[in-house]
Coordinates of C-alpha atoms in Angstrom, one line a residue:
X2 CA 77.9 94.7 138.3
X3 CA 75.1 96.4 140.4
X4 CA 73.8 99.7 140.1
X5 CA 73.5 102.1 142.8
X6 CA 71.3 104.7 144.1
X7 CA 72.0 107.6 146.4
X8 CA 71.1 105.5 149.3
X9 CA 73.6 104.6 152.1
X10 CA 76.2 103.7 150.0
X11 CA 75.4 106.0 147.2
X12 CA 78.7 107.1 145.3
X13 CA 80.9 104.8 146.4
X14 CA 84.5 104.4 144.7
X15 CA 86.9 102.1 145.1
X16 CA 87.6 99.4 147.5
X17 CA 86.0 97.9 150.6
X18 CA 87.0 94.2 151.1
X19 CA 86.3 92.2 147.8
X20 CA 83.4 94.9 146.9
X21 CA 84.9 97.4 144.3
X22 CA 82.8 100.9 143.7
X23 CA 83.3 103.3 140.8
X24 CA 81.1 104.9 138.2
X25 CA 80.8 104.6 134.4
X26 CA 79.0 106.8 132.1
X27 CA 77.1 109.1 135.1
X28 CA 75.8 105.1 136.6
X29 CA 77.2 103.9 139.9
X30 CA 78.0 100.6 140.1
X31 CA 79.6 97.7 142.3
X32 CA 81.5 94.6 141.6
X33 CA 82.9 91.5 143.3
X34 CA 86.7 91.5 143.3
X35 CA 87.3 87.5 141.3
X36 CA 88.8 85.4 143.6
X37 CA 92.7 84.9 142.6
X38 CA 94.1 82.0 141.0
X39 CA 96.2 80.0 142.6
X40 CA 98.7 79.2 139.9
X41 CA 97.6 81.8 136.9
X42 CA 100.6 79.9 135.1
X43 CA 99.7 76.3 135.0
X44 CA 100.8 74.0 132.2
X45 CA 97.2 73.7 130.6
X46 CA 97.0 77.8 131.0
X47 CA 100.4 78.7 129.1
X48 CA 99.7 76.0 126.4
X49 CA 96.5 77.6 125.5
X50 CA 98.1 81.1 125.6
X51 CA 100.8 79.6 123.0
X52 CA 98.4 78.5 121.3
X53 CA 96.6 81.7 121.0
X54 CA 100.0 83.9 120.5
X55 CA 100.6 82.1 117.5
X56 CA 97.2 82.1 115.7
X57 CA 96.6 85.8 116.5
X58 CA 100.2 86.5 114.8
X59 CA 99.1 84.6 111.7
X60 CA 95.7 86.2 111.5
X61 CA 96.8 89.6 112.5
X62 CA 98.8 89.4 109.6
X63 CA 96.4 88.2 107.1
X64 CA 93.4 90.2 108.4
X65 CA 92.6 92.0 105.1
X66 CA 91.9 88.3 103.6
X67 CA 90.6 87.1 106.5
X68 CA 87.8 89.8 106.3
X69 CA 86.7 88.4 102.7
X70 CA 87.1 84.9 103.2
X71 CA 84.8 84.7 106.8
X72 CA 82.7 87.3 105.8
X73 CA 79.8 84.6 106.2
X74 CA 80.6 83.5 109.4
X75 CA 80.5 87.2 110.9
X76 CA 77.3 86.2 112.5
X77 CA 76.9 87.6 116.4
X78 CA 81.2 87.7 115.7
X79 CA 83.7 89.0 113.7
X80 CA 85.1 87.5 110.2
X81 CA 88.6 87.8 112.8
X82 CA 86.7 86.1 115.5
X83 CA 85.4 83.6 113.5
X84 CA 88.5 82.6 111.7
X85 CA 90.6 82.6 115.3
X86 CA 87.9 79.8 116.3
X87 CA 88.7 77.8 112.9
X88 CA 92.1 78.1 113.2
X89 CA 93.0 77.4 117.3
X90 CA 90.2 74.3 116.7
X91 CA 91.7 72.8 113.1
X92 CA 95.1 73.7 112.6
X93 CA 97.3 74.3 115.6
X94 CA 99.6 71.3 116.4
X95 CA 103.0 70.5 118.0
X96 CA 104.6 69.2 120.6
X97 CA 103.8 72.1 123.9
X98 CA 104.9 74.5 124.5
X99 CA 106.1 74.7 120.7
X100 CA 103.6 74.7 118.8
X101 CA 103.1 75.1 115.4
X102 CA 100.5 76.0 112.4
X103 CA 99.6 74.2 110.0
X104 CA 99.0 75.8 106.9
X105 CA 97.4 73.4 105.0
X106 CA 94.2 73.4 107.4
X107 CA 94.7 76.6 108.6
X108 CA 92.1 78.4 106.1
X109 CA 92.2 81.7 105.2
X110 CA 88.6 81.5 104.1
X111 CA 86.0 79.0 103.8
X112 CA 82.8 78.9 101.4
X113 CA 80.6 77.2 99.0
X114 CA 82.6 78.6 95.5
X115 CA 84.2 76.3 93.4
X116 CA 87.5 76.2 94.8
X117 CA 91.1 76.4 92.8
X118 CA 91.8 73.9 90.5
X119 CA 96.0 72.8 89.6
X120 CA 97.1 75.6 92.0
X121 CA 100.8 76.6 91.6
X122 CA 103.3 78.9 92.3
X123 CA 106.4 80.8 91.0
X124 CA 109.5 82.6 93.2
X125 CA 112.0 82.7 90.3
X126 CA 111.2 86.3 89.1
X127 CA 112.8 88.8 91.9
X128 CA 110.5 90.7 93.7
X129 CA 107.3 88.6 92.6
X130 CA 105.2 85.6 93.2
X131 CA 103.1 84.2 90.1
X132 CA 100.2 82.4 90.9
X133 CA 99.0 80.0 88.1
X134 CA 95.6 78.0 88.1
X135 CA 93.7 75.9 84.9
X136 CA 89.9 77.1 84.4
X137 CA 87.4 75.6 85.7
X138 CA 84.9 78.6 85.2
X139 CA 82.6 75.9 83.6
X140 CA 81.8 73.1 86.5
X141 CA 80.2 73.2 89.8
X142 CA 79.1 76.9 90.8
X143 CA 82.0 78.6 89.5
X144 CA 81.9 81.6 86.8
X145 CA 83.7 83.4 84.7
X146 CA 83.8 86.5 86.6
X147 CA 85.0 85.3 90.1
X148 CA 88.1 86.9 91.3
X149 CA 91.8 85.4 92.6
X150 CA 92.8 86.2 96.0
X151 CA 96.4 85.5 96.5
X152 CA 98.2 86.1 99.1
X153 CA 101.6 86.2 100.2
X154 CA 102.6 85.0 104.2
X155 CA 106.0 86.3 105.2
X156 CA 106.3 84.5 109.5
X157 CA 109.0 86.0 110.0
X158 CA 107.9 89.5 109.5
X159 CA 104.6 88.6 110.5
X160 CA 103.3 90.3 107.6
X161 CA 101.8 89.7 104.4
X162 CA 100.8 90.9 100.8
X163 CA 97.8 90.3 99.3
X164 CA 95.5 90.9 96.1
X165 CA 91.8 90.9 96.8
X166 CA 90.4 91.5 93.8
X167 CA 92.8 89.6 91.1
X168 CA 92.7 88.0 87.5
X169 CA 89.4 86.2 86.6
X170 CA 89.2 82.0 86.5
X171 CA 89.7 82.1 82.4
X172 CA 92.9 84.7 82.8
X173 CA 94.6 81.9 85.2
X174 CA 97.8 83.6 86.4
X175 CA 97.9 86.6 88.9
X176 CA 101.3 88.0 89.7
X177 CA 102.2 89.4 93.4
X178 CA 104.7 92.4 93.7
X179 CA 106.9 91.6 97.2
X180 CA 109.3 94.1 98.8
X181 CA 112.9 93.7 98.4
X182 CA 113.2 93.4 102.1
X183 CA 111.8 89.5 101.4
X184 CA 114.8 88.5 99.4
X185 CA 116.0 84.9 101.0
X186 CA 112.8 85.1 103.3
X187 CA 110.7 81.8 103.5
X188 CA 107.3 82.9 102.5
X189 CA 103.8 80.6 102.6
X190 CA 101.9 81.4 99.3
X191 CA 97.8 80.9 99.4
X192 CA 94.9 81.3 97.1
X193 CA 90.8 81.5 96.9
X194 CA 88.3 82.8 94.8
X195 CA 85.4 85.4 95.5
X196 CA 82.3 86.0 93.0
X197 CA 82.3 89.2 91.7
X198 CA 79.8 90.7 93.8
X199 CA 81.9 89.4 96.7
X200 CA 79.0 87.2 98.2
X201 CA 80.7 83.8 98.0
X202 CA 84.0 82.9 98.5
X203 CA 86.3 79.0 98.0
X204 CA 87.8 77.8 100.6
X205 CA 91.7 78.7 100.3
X206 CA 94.0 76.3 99.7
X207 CA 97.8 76.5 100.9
X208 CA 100.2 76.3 97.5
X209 CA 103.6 75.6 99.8
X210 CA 106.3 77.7 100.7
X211 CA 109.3 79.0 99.4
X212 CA 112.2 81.2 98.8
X213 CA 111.4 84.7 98.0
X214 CA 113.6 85.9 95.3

């Protein structure tokens, strides 16, 4: 994009061969026209834009735990930005064009904090998910104070529900309230940890799926 003065071709606007004209924010300006591409649908093309579809509906949907969970990765980029790099480079696999996530890579965050230990889940209660975990406030960096994040993945909603800021390590359960609307839906369950003053975060780790009740 070049600037323009008021000389000969001072306010220029729109379109003289592959020169285009116009002006933004009070600043003339002039750009090349990019030279069209002579199949814009090739195979490697619409393989990487499957690819992309499919990790910005999962992330999309888990944004809110996203934005915890890459919060140290936001450097020059978003915690979204970030995690869309993880995710398209880790975690997307399948036979093209149908491809597929895997959740068990596919983190939802990613730090140094002792991570969940004995991770389970429960679907049997209607319109809840328990998570259950064993304490392990006492080894590696954890503490007593760091927080549960669960979080509930519905894919075929492309939606989820989530709790930030759950139960302590030592407390080691955290129930999720789910709408009725996910009776019979398959649902991907995940969990982390965050310190309390929400500077360190686990790495999640992917509990399974299941029938929500």
């Amino acid at each position: 994009m070049g600037k323009i003065g008021q000389g000969i071709l001072g306010g220029l606007s729109g379109k003289v061969g592959n020169v285009i004209g116009g002006s933004w924010k009070g600043i003339d300006y002039l750009r090349i026209k990019p030279t069209s591409v002579a199949n814009p649908r090739t195979e490697g093309q619409v393989n990487q834009r499957n690819k992309f579809t499919i990790t910005l509906e999962y992330l999309q949907a888990t944004s809110d735990f996203v934005k915890i969970g890459y919060k140290s990765f936001a450097t020059k980029k978003t915690e979204f930005n970030a995690a869309m790099s993880y995710v398209l480079n880790n975690a997307v696999g399948g036979i093209a064009p149908n491809f597929t996530i895997d959740y068990s890579l596919a983190l939802l965050s990613r730090g140094p904090l002792s991570g969940v230990l004995n991770g389970t889940t429960n679907l049997a209660t209607p319109g809840q998910v328990t998570f259950n975990w064993d304490d392990n406030s006492a080894e590696g960096n954890a503490n007593v104070t760091d927080k549960a994040m669960v979080l509930v993945y519905n894919p075929s909603k492309k939606e989820s529900i989530s709790i930030l800021n759950g139960a302590v390590r030592t407390i080691q359960t955290q129930t999720v309230t789910i709408p009725n609307s996910y009776a019979g839906d398959i649902v991907e369950l995940f969990m982390a940890f965050v310190s309390e003053d929400g500077s360190k975060v686990s790495n999640s780790i992917y509990l399974g799926s299941g029938t929500a009740s």
